[in-house]
Amino acid sequence: MAALGPGTATLVCLDVPVGTEFGIDYEAFRTAERFQGVKLLPVGLHFVFYASTGEHDGIRQGFFIDVQAGDVLLRKWSNDTEEILPLQDARDAENLTRAVRGFQLDGNLGAYPQKHCKTWRRLSKYISHSVLQRCGVSLGTTLMPGDPDIMSTDEPGTVAAYFPNTAQTARFTSLKKPTLARSAAEVTQYHLDSSEHLAFLLETHYGNDWKELLGELQLAFVLFLFISSLDALQQWKQLVWLLCSSEAAVATKPELFTSFLALMHAHLDQVGAEFFQDEVAEHNFLQASLASLFEILHDDTLDAKLLAKSRKLQAFLQQKFALRFDVLDTYAFGDDDCAPTVVLPDELPAYVLNDSVLDDAANAAAAANLFRH
């Protein structure tokens, strides 16, 4: 099978140590002695990941590439950093490109796993160049899991070097809620329904394009799934809770939530049946989040396509995870930073309150009642 089939590209990876874990998109394997790369890559975005057998054994790292038909990408293993880096020598690059086009390396190139192409498309549909740029991810640059104790900053365009001048870690958008001057009842509502916060984030960080937000959700899941980034997992969790608790937005942005349900189906299709009992799920935060969303979607007046997606996801969850959601009289709170917080008037900072708020007994009673339940 030729290295450059119609509408495909080739990734050459020289000198990768035998036995290295190597993967692209949704396929991973151990390299053999003759391995020199992957052929027949479909046009578009791909994620290449690997874990060395040397000093950093077990630490996965990877890089994104975006290929066009006929592209030949050339990279080489670095013994110094244990990374697969771009080939620097121009003469070697010219000779290798000629060899690929002349099918001289064909026997040493593994074929792209076409059986996983559709799965990868579902996992990466919204990961655009602008999504990568906003999260400080450069095409072709090595990505490491990063330090899970260093959370995302308010400057998502910055990057943190894992190895000097080479690797990066993704820097996700800050999802912190801004401080607002409003009554206790309004603050309580603001935290119970994330719709206003969602609108704020869309306008402030995502150019009012919900596909950009879903792209970051997908990027976080991909980096968690393939290189075990705990920072990415945390961002994924917070974005999931944000969307699962945005009650008013469900009616005004049905396309966003229909697409979100499809993404959740694709994401949960990749995890094991024990995921909801696993420690990484942190006390079933996802089950609580989904319970909240399905409670919100228990409304026949909502968009028909959205409700159909909701029913499909619930059926999938019952079949794979034996999960059932009794939405009647049920509301579940998440347990992460984006979960709703009920704030009593006497717990608010002084600059938030004015005399009318402090004297509003009805607001105080309503907030206290919600807090007890």
mmCIF file of C-alpha atoms in Angstrom:
data_model
loop_
_atom_site.group_PDB
_atom_site.id
_atom_site.type_symbol
_atom_site.label_atom_id
_atom_site.label_comp_id
_atom_site.label_asym_id
_atom_site.label_seq_id
_atom_site.Cartn_x
_atom_site.Cartn_y
_atom_site.Cartn_z
ATOM 1 C CA MET A 1 0.000 0.000 0.000
ATOM 2 C CA ALA A 2 1.572 3.285 -1.100
ATOM 3 C CA ALA A 3 2.668 5.822 1.518
ATOM 4 C CA LEU A 4 0.817 8.665 -0.175
ATOM 5 C CA GLY A 5 -2.608 7.489 -1.203
ATOM 6 C CA PRO A 6 -5.148 9.891 -2.706
ATOM 7 C CA GLY A 7 -5.939 12.667 -0.243
ATOM 8 C CA THR A 8 -3.572 11.423 2.474
ATOM 9 C CA ALA A 9 -0.298 12.414 4.158
ATOM 10 C CA THR A 10 2.724 10.702 5.719
ATOM 11 C CA LEU A 11 4.394 11.164 9.106
ATOM 12 C CA VAL A 12 8.006 9.959 9.237
ATOM 13 C CA CYS A 13 9.482 9.306 12.706
ATOM 14 C CA LEU A 14 13.108 8.181 12.592
ATOM 15 C CA ASP A 15 15.166 6.399 15.257
ATOM 16 C CA VAL A 16 12.271 5.770 17.656
ATOM 17 C CA PRO A 17 13.569 3.187 20.172
ATOM 18 C CA VAL A 18 12.215 -0.324 19.828
ATOM 19 C CA GLY A 19 9.412 -0.967 22.298
ATOM 20 C CA THR A 20 8.338 2.665 22.599
ATOM 21 C CA GLU A 21 4.620 3.141 23.114
ATOM 22 C CA PHE A 22 3.457 5.103 20.067
ATOM 23 C CA GLY A 23 -0.016 6.188 19.105
ATOM 24 C CA ILE A 24 -1.914 8.424 16.746
ATOM 25 C CA ASP A 25 -5.467 9.565 17.423
ATOM 26 C CA TYR A 26 -7.115 6.442 18.821
ATOM 27 C CA GLU A 27 -4.563 3.706 18.057
ATOM 28 C CA ALA A 28 -1.524 2.848 20.202
ATOM 29 C CA PHE A 29 1.098 0.124 19.824
ATOM 30 C CA ARG A 30 4.725 -0.762 20.638
ATOM 31 C CA THR A 31 7.250 0.138 17.968
ATOM 32 C CA ALA A 32 9.212 -2.599 16.230
ATOM 33 C CA GLU A 33 12.729 -2.444 14.822
ATOM 34 C CA ARG A 34 11.649 -1.373 11.323
ATOM 35 C CA PHE A 35 9.190 1.311 12.437
ATOM 36 C CA GLN A 36 9.752 4.662 10.715
ATOM 37 C CA GLY A 37 6.362 6.349 10.869
ATOM 38 C CA VAL A 38 2.751 6.263 9.712
ATOM 39 C CA LYS A 39 1.315 6.528 6.205
ATOM 40 C CA LEU A 40 -2.137 7.204 4.759
ATOM 41 C CA LEU A 41 -3.065 9.898 7.301
ATOM 42 C CA PRO A 42 -6.444 11.468 6.449
ATOM 43 C CA VAL A 43 -6.490 15.214 5.886
ATOM 44 C CA GLY A 44 -7.057 17.234 9.052
ATOM 45 C CA LEU A 45 -6.026 17.408 12.692
ATOM 46 C CA HIS A 46 -4.311 14.497 14.446
ATOM 47 C CA PHE A 47 -2.743 13.907 17.849
ATOM 48 C CA VAL A 48 0.467 11.867 18.036
ATOM 49 C CA PHE A 49 1.456 10.549 21.469
ATOM 50 C CA TYR A 50 4.192 8.336 22.836
ATOM 51 C CA ALA A 51 5.923 7.198 26.022
ATOM 52 C CA SER A 52 9.612 6.377 26.063
ATOM 53 C CA THR A 53 11.276 3.375 27.652
ATOM 54 C CA GLY A 54 14.119 5.455 29.086
ATOM 55 C CA GLU A 55 14.426 7.954 31.905
ATOM 56 C CA HIS A 56 10.860 9.198 31.510
ATOM 57 C CA ASP A 57 9.316 5.747 31.081
ATOM 58 C CA GLY A 58 5.563 5.838 31.470
ATOM 59 C CA ILE A 59 5.144 9.599 31.001
ATOM 60 C CA ARG A 60 3.101 10.133 27.885
ATOM 61 C CA GLN A 61 3.659 13.188 25.746
ATOM 62 C CA GLY A 62 2.423 14.171 22.325
ATOM 63 C CA PHE A 63 1.876 16.810 19.669
ATOM 64 C CA PHE A 64 -0.835 17.949 17.286
ATOM 65 C CA ILE A 65 -0.373 18.000 13.526
ATOM 66 C CA ASP A 66 -2.690 19.318 10.826
ATOM 67 C CA VAL A 67 -2.024 17.678 7.470
ATOM 68 C CA GLN A 68 -3.081 18.363 3.914
ATOM 69 C CA ALA A 69 -3.153 15.918 1.009
ATOM 70 C CA GLY A 70 0.373 15.025 -0.092
ATOM 71 C CA ASP A 71 2.121 16.352 3.032
ATOM 72 C CA VAL A 72 5.254 14.599 4.271
ATOM 73 C CA LEU A 73 6.066 15.479 7.897
ATOM 74 C CA LEU A 74 9.552 14.568 9.069
ATOM 75 C CA ARG A 75 10.534 14.025 12.694
ATOM 76 C CA LYS A 76 13.326 12.265 14.551
ATOM 77 C CA TRP A 77 13.820 10.839 18.028
ATOM 78 C CA SER A 78 16.018 12.914 20.338
ATOM 79 C CA ASN A 79 18.047 10.880 22.807
ATOM 80 C CA ASP A 80 18.721 14.035 24.820
ATOM 81 C CA THR A 81 15.110 14.953 25.573
ATOM 82 C CA GLU A 82 13.388 11.667 24.661
ATOM 83 C CA GLU A 83 11.064 13.504 22.299
ATOM 84 C CA ILE A 84 10.096 13.075 18.666
ATOM 85 C CA LEU A 85 11.228 16.422 17.265
ATOM 86 C CA PRO A 86 11.106 18.013 13.787
ATOM 87 C CA LEU A 87 13.997 17.052 11.533
ATOM 88 C CA GLN A 88 16.373 20.017 11.338
ATOM 89 C CA ASP A 89 18.809 19.095 8.560
ATOM 90 C CA ALA A 90 17.472 20.503 5.272
ATOM 91 C CA ARG A 91 19.405 18.061 3.088
ATOM 92 C CA ASP A 92 18.188 15.055 5.066
ATOM 93 C CA ALA A 93 14.654 16.421 4.853
ATOM 94 C CA GLU A 94 14.865 16.738 1.079
ATOM 95 C CA ASN A 95 16.239 13.221 0.658
ATOM 96 C CA LEU A 96 13.651 11.698 2.984
ATOM 97 C CA THR A 97 10.779 13.462 1.271
ATOM 98 C CA ARG A 98 12.004 12.135 -2.056
ATOM 99 C CA ALA A 99 12.281 8.641 -0.575
ATOM 100 C CA VAL A 100 8.708 8.772 0.732
ATOM 101 C CA ARG A 101 7.331 9.956 -2.595
ATOM 102 C CA GLY A 102 9.323 7.209 -4.304
ATOM 103 C CA PHE A 103 7.856 4.595 -1.921
ATOM 104 C CA GLN A 104 11.313 3.634 -0.643
ATOM 105 C CA LEU A 105 10.158 3.758 3.000
ATOM 106 C CA ASP A 106 6.806 2.154 2.359
ATOM 107 C CA GLY A 107 7.631 -1.132 4.072
ATOM 108 C CA ASN A 108 8.658 0.671 7.270
ATOM 109 C CA LEU A 109 5.551 2.825 7.585
ATOM 110 C CA GLY A 110 2.501 1.613 9.450
ATOM 111 C CA ALA A 111 -0.876 2.346 7.886
ATOM 112 C CA TYR A 112 -3.153 4.806 9.658
ATOM 113 C CA PRO A 113 -5.903 2.857 11.509
ATOM 114 C CA GLN A 114 -8.909 3.725 9.360
ATOM 115 C CA LYS A 115 -11.222 1.794 11.700
ATOM 116 C CA HIS A 116 -10.762 4.520 14.326
ATOM 117 C CA CYS A 117 -11.123 7.478 11.961
ATOM 118 C CA LYS A 118 -14.785 8.098 12.789
ATOM 119 C CA THR A 119 -14.132 7.869 16.536
ATOM 120 C CA TRP A 120 -11.326 10.421 16.302
ATOM 121 C CA ARG A 121 -13.512 12.787 14.289
ATOM 122 C CA ARG A 122 -16.168 12.632 16.995
ATOM 123 C CA LEU A 123 -13.566 13.350 19.686
ATOM 124 C CA SER A 124 -11.931 16.268 17.855
ATOM 125 C CA LYS A 125 -14.726 17.805 15.774
ATOM 126 C CA TYR A 126 -14.519 21.255 17.379
ATOM 127 C CA ILE A 127 -10.764 21.452 18.092
ATOM 128 C CA SER A 128 -9.802 24.272 15.738
ATOM 129 C CA HIS A 129 -6.605 26.267 15.319
ATOM 130 C CA SER A 130 -8.168 29.061 17.362
ATOM 131 C CA VAL A 131 -8.974 26.636 20.193
ATOM 132 C CA LEU A 132 -5.370 25.431 20.257
ATOM 133 C CA GLN A 133 -4.029 28.978 20.117
ATOM 134 C CA ARG A 134 -6.239 30.164 22.971
ATOM 135 C CA CYS A 135 -4.957 27.294 25.124
ATOM 136 C CA GLY A 136 -1.327 28.010 24.257
ATOM 137 C CA VAL A 137 -0.893 24.887 22.139
ATOM 138 C CA SER A 138 1.300 25.173 19.038
ATOM 139 C CA LEU A 139 1.042 22.662 16.215
ATOM 140 C CA GLY A 140 3.999 20.282 16.267
ATOM 141 C CA THR A 141 5.207 21.291 19.729
ATOM 142 C CA THR A 142 5.543 18.624 22.405
ATOM 143 C CA LEU A 143 2.807 18.637 25.036
ATOM 144 C CA MET A 144 3.383 17.182 28.492
ATOM 145 C CA PRO A 145 0.741 16.391 31.131
ATOM 146 C CA GLY A 146 1.984 19.275 33.277
ATOM 147 C CA ASP A 147 1.814 19.784 37.009
ATOM 148 C CA PRO A 148 -1.747 19.133 38.239
ATOM 149 C CA ASP A 149 -1.067 21.441 41.208
ATOM 150 C CA ILE A 150 -0.575 24.399 38.862
ATOM 151 C CA MET A 151 -4.049 25.362 37.767
ATOM 152 C CA SER A 152 -5.004 27.393 34.722
ATOM 153 C CA THR A 153 -4.305 31.100 34.912
ATOM 154 C CA ASP A 154 -6.218 34.146 33.774
ATOM 155 C CA GLU A 155 -3.804 34.303 30.839
ATOM 156 C CA PRO A 156 -4.735 31.264 28.730
ATOM 157 C CA GLY A 157 -2.308 32.242 25.989
ATOM 158 C CA THR A 158 0.706 31.581 28.185
ATOM 159 C CA VAL A 159 2.557 28.287 28.214
ATOM 160 C CA ALA A 160 4.654 26.568 30.820
ATOM 161 C CA ALA A 161 7.801 24.766 29.708
ATOM 162 C CA TYR A 162 8.203 21.201 30.903
ATOM 163 C CA PHE A 163 11.647 20.902 29.322
ATOM 164 C CA PRO A 164 13.398 24.224 28.640
ATOM 165 C CA ASN A 165 12.662 25.672 25.198
ATOM 166 C CA THR A 166 10.784 22.598 24.030
ATOM 167 C CA ALA A 167 7.701 21.098 25.613
ATOM 168 C CA GLN A 168 4.546 22.904 26.659
ATOM 169 C CA THR A 169 1.545 22.272 28.832
ATOM 170 C CA ALA A 170 -1.893 23.465 27.786
ATOM 171 C CA ARG A 171 -3.131 26.555 29.633
ATOM 172 C CA PHE A 172 -6.890 26.414 29.728
ATOM 173 C CA THR A 173 -9.352 29.280 29.963
ATOM 174 C CA SER A 174 -10.050 30.449 33.492
ATOM 175 C CA LEU A 175 -13.653 29.660 34.421
ATOM 176 C CA LYS A 176 -13.731 31.634 37.657
ATOM 177 C CA LYS A 177 -16.914 33.533 38.341
ATOM 178 C CA PRO A 178 -16.527 37.313 38.590
ATOM 179 C CA THR A 179 -17.422 39.149 41.789
ATOM 180 C CA LEU A 180 -20.825 40.762 41.386
ATOM 181 C CA ALA A 181 -22.602 43.472 43.346
ATOM 182 C CA ARG A 182 -26.169 42.244 43.734
ATOM 183 C CA SER A 183 -28.710 41.128 46.311
ATOM 184 C CA ALA A 184 -28.444 37.855 48.204
ATOM 185 C CA ALA A 185 -31.346 36.357 46.246
ATOM 186 C CA GLU A 186 -29.717 37.364 42.957
ATOM 187 C CA VAL A 187 -26.377 35.904 44.041
ATOM 188 C CA THR A 188 -28.095 32.660 45.009
ATOM 189 C CA GLN A 189 -29.858 32.455 41.646
ATOM 190 C CA TYR A 190 -26.608 33.255 39.852
ATOM 191 C CA HIS A 191 -24.939 30.255 41.460
ATOM 192 C CA LEU A 192 -27.902 27.903 41.086
ATOM 193 C CA ASP A 193 -28.257 28.581 37.353
ATOM 194 C CA SER A 194 -24.958 28.928 35.460
ATOM 195 C CA SER A 195 -26.589 30.445 32.367
ATOM 196 C CA GLU A 196 -25.419 33.978 33.118
ATOM 197 C CA HIS A 197 -21.896 32.749 33.787
ATOM 198 C CA LEU A 198 -21.996 30.754 30.547
ATOM 199 C CA ALA A 199 -23.032 33.873 28.622
ATOM 200 C CA PHE A 200 -20.225 35.833 30.300
ATOM 201 C CA LEU A 201 -17.622 33.232 29.327
ATOM 202 C CA LEU A 202 -18.889 32.969 25.759
ATOM 203 C CA GLU A 203 -18.672 36.730 25.314
ATOM 204 C CA THR A 204 -15.401 37.259 27.186
ATOM 205 C CA HIS A 205 -13.308 34.286 26.080
ATOM 206 C CA TYR A 206 -14.976 32.499 23.180
ATOM 207 C CA GLY A 207 -16.104 35.291 20.857
ATOM 208 C CA ASN A 208 -19.754 34.307 21.407
ATOM 209 C CA ASP A 209 -19.042 31.095 19.495
ATOM 210 C CA TRP A 210 -20.202 28.042 21.430
ATOM 211 C CA LYS A 211 -18.184 25.789 19.118
ATOM 212 C CA GLU A 212 -15.029 27.346 20.576
ATOM 213 C CA LEU A 213 -16.151 26.369 24.074
ATOM 214 C CA LEU A 214 -16.941 22.813 22.973
ATOM 215 C CA GLY A 215 -13.559 22.725 21.239
ATOM 216 C CA GLU A 216 -11.838 23.426 24.544
ATOM 217 C CA LEU A 217 -13.990 20.770 26.190
ATOM 218 C CA GLN A 218 -12.802 18.289 23.555
ATOM 219 C CA LEU A 219 -9.173 19.388 23.856
ATOM 220 C CA ALA A 220 -9.292 18.842 27.612
ATOM 221 C CA PHE A 221 -10.753 15.359 27.170
ATOM 222 C CA VAL A 222 -8.199 14.365 24.514
ATOM 223 C CA LEU A 223 -5.263 15.477 26.687
ATOM 224 C CA PHE A 224 -6.682 13.642 29.685
ATOM 225 C CA LEU A 225 -7.436 10.501 27.694
ATOM 226 C CA PHE A 226 -4.152 10.225 25.796
ATOM 227 C CA ILE A 227 -1.480 11.806 28.031
ATOM 228 C CA SER A 228 -3.242 11.571 31.421
ATOM 229 C CA SER A 229 -3.232 15.315 32.100
ATOM 230 C CA LEU A 230 -5.004 15.912 35.413
ATOM 231 C CA ASP A 231 -5.187 19.646 34.718
ATOM 232 C CA ALA A 232 -7.086 18.775 31.537
ATOM 233 C CA LEU A 233 -9.406 16.514 33.527
ATOM 234 C CA GLN A 234 -10.147 19.351 35.929
ATOM 235 C CA GLN A 235 -11.005 21.701 33.045
ATOM 236 C CA TRP A 236 -13.215 19.053 31.467
ATOM 237 C CA LYS A 237 -15.064 18.574 34.747
ATOM 238 C CA GLN A 238 -15.650 22.291 35.218
ATOM 239 C CA LEU A 239 -16.905 22.787 31.667
ATOM 240 C CA VAL A 240 -19.204 19.779 32.024
ATOM 241 C CA TRP A 241 -20.696 21.153 35.240
ATOM 242 C CA LEU A 242 -21.025 24.626 33.730
ATOM 243 C CA LEU A 243 -23.156 23.273 30.895
ATOM 244 C CA CYS A 244 -25.077 20.791 33.040
ATOM 245 C CA SER A 245 -26.203 23.566 35.397
ATOM 246 C CA SER A 246 -27.194 26.221 32.824
ATOM 247 C CA GLU A 247 -30.956 25.939 33.060
ATOM 248 C CA ALA A 248 -32.125 29.073 31.245
ATOM 249 C CA ALA A 249 -29.562 28.665 28.449
ATOM 250 C CA VAL A 250 -31.009 25.292 27.456
ATOM 251 C CA ALA A 251 -34.034 27.048 25.971
ATOM 252 C CA THR A 252 -32.086 29.847 24.267
ATOM 253 C CA LYS A 253 -29.135 27.795 22.952
ATOM 254 C CA PRO A 254 -30.591 24.415 21.926
ATOM 255 C CA GLU A 255 -27.925 23.802 19.268
ATOM 256 C CA LEU A 256 -25.143 24.165 21.839
ATOM 257 C CA PHE A 257 -26.733 21.676 24.221
ATOM 258 C CA THR A 258 -27.691 19.225 21.477
ATOM 259 C CA SER A 259 -24.038 19.179 20.404
ATOM 260 C CA PHE A 260 -22.891 18.939 24.022
ATOM 261 C CA LEU A 261 -25.023 15.835 24.591
ATOM 262 C CA ALA A 262 -23.515 14.255 21.471
ATOM 263 C CA LEU A 263 -20.014 15.032 22.786
ATOM 264 C CA MET A 264 -20.794 13.526 26.169
ATOM 265 C CA HIS A 265 -21.992 10.389 24.407
ATOM 266 C CA ALA A 266 -18.722 10.246 22.439
ATOM 267 C CA HIS A 267 -16.595 10.907 25.535
ATOM 268 C CA LEU A 268 -18.304 8.374 27.769
ATOM 269 C CA ASP A 269 -18.129 5.797 25.002
ATOM 270 C CA GLN A 270 -14.338 5.842 25.498
ATOM 271 C CA VAL A 271 -14.247 5.126 29.238
ATOM 272 C CA GLY A 272 -14.639 1.821 31.016
ATOM 273 C CA ALA A 273 -17.868 0.625 32.576
ATOM 274 C CA GLU A 274 -16.317 1.214 36.021
ATOM 275 C CA PHE A 275 -15.761 4.936 35.378
ATOM 276 C CA PHE A 276 -18.554 6.079 37.677
ATOM 277 C CA GLN A 277 -17.053 4.065 40.525
ATOM 278 C CA ASP A 278 -13.453 5.047 39.775
ATOM 279 C CA GLU A 279 -11.554 7.400 42.056
ATOM 280 C CA VAL A 280 -10.705 9.694 39.139
ATOM 281 C CA ALA A 281 -14.410 10.514 38.777
ATOM 282 C CA GLU A 282 -14.219 12.023 42.274
ATOM 283 C CA HIS A 283 -17.303 10.754 44.033
ATOM 284 C CA ASN A 284 -19.390 10.504 40.887
ATOM 285 C CA PHE A 285 -19.237 14.212 40.036
ATOM 286 C CA LEU A 286 -20.352 13.301 36.524
ATOM 287 C CA GLN A 287 -23.387 11.387 37.712
ATOM 288 C CA ALA A 288 -24.430 14.426 39.752
ATOM 289 C CA SER A 289 -23.817 16.727 36.789
ATOM 290 C CA LEU A 290 -25.837 14.579 34.408
ATOM 291 C CA ALA A 291 -28.652 14.291 36.942
ATOM 292 C CA SER A 292 -28.799 18.085 37.006
ATOM 293 C CA LEU A 293 -28.893 18.310 33.220
ATOM 294 C CA PHE A 294 -31.555 15.640 32.789
ATOM 295 C CA GLU A 295 -33.685 17.383 35.410
ATOM 296 C CA ILE A 296 -33.409 20.602 33.380
ATOM 297 C CA LEU A 297 -34.263 18.732 30.176
ATOM 298 C CA HIS A 298 -37.390 17.207 31.722
ATOM 299 C CA ASP A 299 -39.486 19.745 29.837
ATOM 300 C CA ASP A 300 -41.560 18.848 26.788
ATOM 301 C CA THR A 301 -41.558 22.459 25.576
ATOM 302 C CA LEU A 302 -37.835 22.341 24.762
ATOM 303 C CA ASP A 303 -36.358 21.758 21.301
ATOM 304 C CA ALA A 304 -37.356 18.354 19.888
ATOM 305 C CA LYS A 305 -33.845 17.461 18.674
ATOM 306 C CA LEU A 306 -32.417 18.345 22.065
ATOM 307 C CA LEU A 307 -34.911 16.129 23.866
ATOM 308 C CA ALA A 308 -34.210 13.273 21.448
ATOM 309 C CA LYS A 309 -30.473 13.548 22.171
ATOM 310 C CA SER A 310 -31.219 13.543 25.885
ATOM 311 C CA ARG A 311 -33.241 10.336 25.622
ATOM 312 C CA LYS A 312 -30.517 8.718 23.510
ATOM 313 C CA LEU A 313 -27.798 9.589 26.023
ATOM 314 C CA GLN A 314 -29.875 8.324 28.948
ATOM 315 C CA ALA A 315 -30.480 5.031 27.142
ATOM 316 C CA PHE A 316 -26.747 4.704 26.479
ATOM 317 C CA LEU A 317 -25.894 5.395 30.132
ATOM 318 C CA GLN A 318 -28.355 2.775 31.306
ATOM 319 C CA GLN A 319 -27.045 0.183 28.852
ATOM 320 C CA LYS A 320 -23.303 0.723 29.444
ATOM 321 C CA PHE A 321 -23.130 1.876 33.065
ATOM 322 C CA ALA A 322 -26.450 0.616 34.468
ATOM 323 C CA LEU A 323 -27.269 4.221 35.389
ATOM 324 C CA ARG A 324 -30.827 5.445 35.587
ATOM 325 C CA PHE A 325 -31.839 9.026 36.204
ATOM 326 C CA ASP A 326 -35.129 9.585 38.004
ATOM 327 C CA VAL A 327 -35.463 13.271 37.263
ATOM 328 C CA LEU A 328 -38.686 13.795 39.180
ATOM 329 C CA ASP A 329 -38.003 15.770 42.351
ATOM 330 C CA THR A 330 -34.276 15.315 41.799
ATOM 331 C CA TYR A 331 -31.581 17.930 41.632
ATOM 332 C CA ALA A 332 -27.927 17.035 42.072
ATOM 333 C CA PHE A 333 -25.128 19.433 42.870
ATOM 334 C CA GLY A 334 -21.604 18.984 41.513
ATOM 335 C CA ASP A 335 -18.603 19.005 43.813
ATOM 336 C CA ASP A 336 -16.078 21.115 41.938
ATOM 337 C CA ASP A 337 -15.366 24.812 41.678
ATOM 338 C CA CYS A 338 -18.167 25.381 39.184
ATOM 339 C CA ALA A 339 -20.842 23.783 41.367
ATOM 340 C CA PRO A 340 -23.521 26.139 42.686
ATOM 341 C CA THR A 341 -22.896 27.886 45.978
ATOM 342 C CA VAL A 342 -25.660 29.337 48.129
ATOM 343 C CA VAL A 343 -24.509 32.544 49.795
ATOM 344 C CA LEU A 344 -26.220 33.945 52.866
ATOM 345 C CA PRO A 345 -26.379 37.739 53.260
ATOM 346 C CA ASP A 346 -24.149 37.775 56.339
ATOM 347 C CA GLU A 347 -21.503 35.804 54.430
ATOM 348 C CA LEU A 348 -21.198 38.366 51.652
ATOM 349 C CA PRO A 349 -18.381 40.943 51.726
ATOM 350 C CA ALA A 350 -19.479 44.391 52.823
ATOM 351 C CA TYR A 351 -18.882 46.026 49.444
ATOM 352 C CA VAL A 352 -21.505 43.754 47.841
ATOM 353 C CA LEU A 353 -24.260 44.818 50.189
ATOM 354 C CA ASN A 354 -26.157 48.068 50.472
ATOM 355 C CA ASP A 355 -28.724 49.112 53.059
ATOM 356 C CA SER A 356 -31.689 47.817 51.086
ATOM 357 C CA VAL A 357 -30.137 44.372 50.806
ATOM 358 C CA LEU A 358 -29.196 44.207 54.469
ATOM 359 C CA ASP A 359 -32.764 45.073 55.440
ATOM 360 C CA ASP A 360 -34.376 42.633 53.011
ATOM 361 C CA ALA A 361 -35.703 39.950 55.353
ATOM 362 C CA ALA A 362 -37.376 38.090 52.502
ATOM 363 C CA ASN A 363 -34.063 37.634 50.682
ATOM 364 C CA ALA A 364 -32.376 36.394 53.839
ATOM 365 C CA ALA A 365 -35.166 33.925 54.569
ATOM 366 C CA ALA A 366 -35.178 32.585 51.000
ATOM 367 C CA ALA A 367 -31.418 32.104 50.978
ATOM 368 C CA ALA A 368 -31.432 30.428 54.383
ATOM 369 C CA ASN A 369 -34.178 28.056 53.262
ATOM 370 C CA LEU A 370 -32.211 27.034 50.162
ATOM 371 C CA PHE A 371 -29.066 26.605 52.220
ATOM 372 C CA ARG A 372 -30.769 24.175 54.595
ATOM 373 C CA HIS A 373 -31.897 21.975 51.697
#
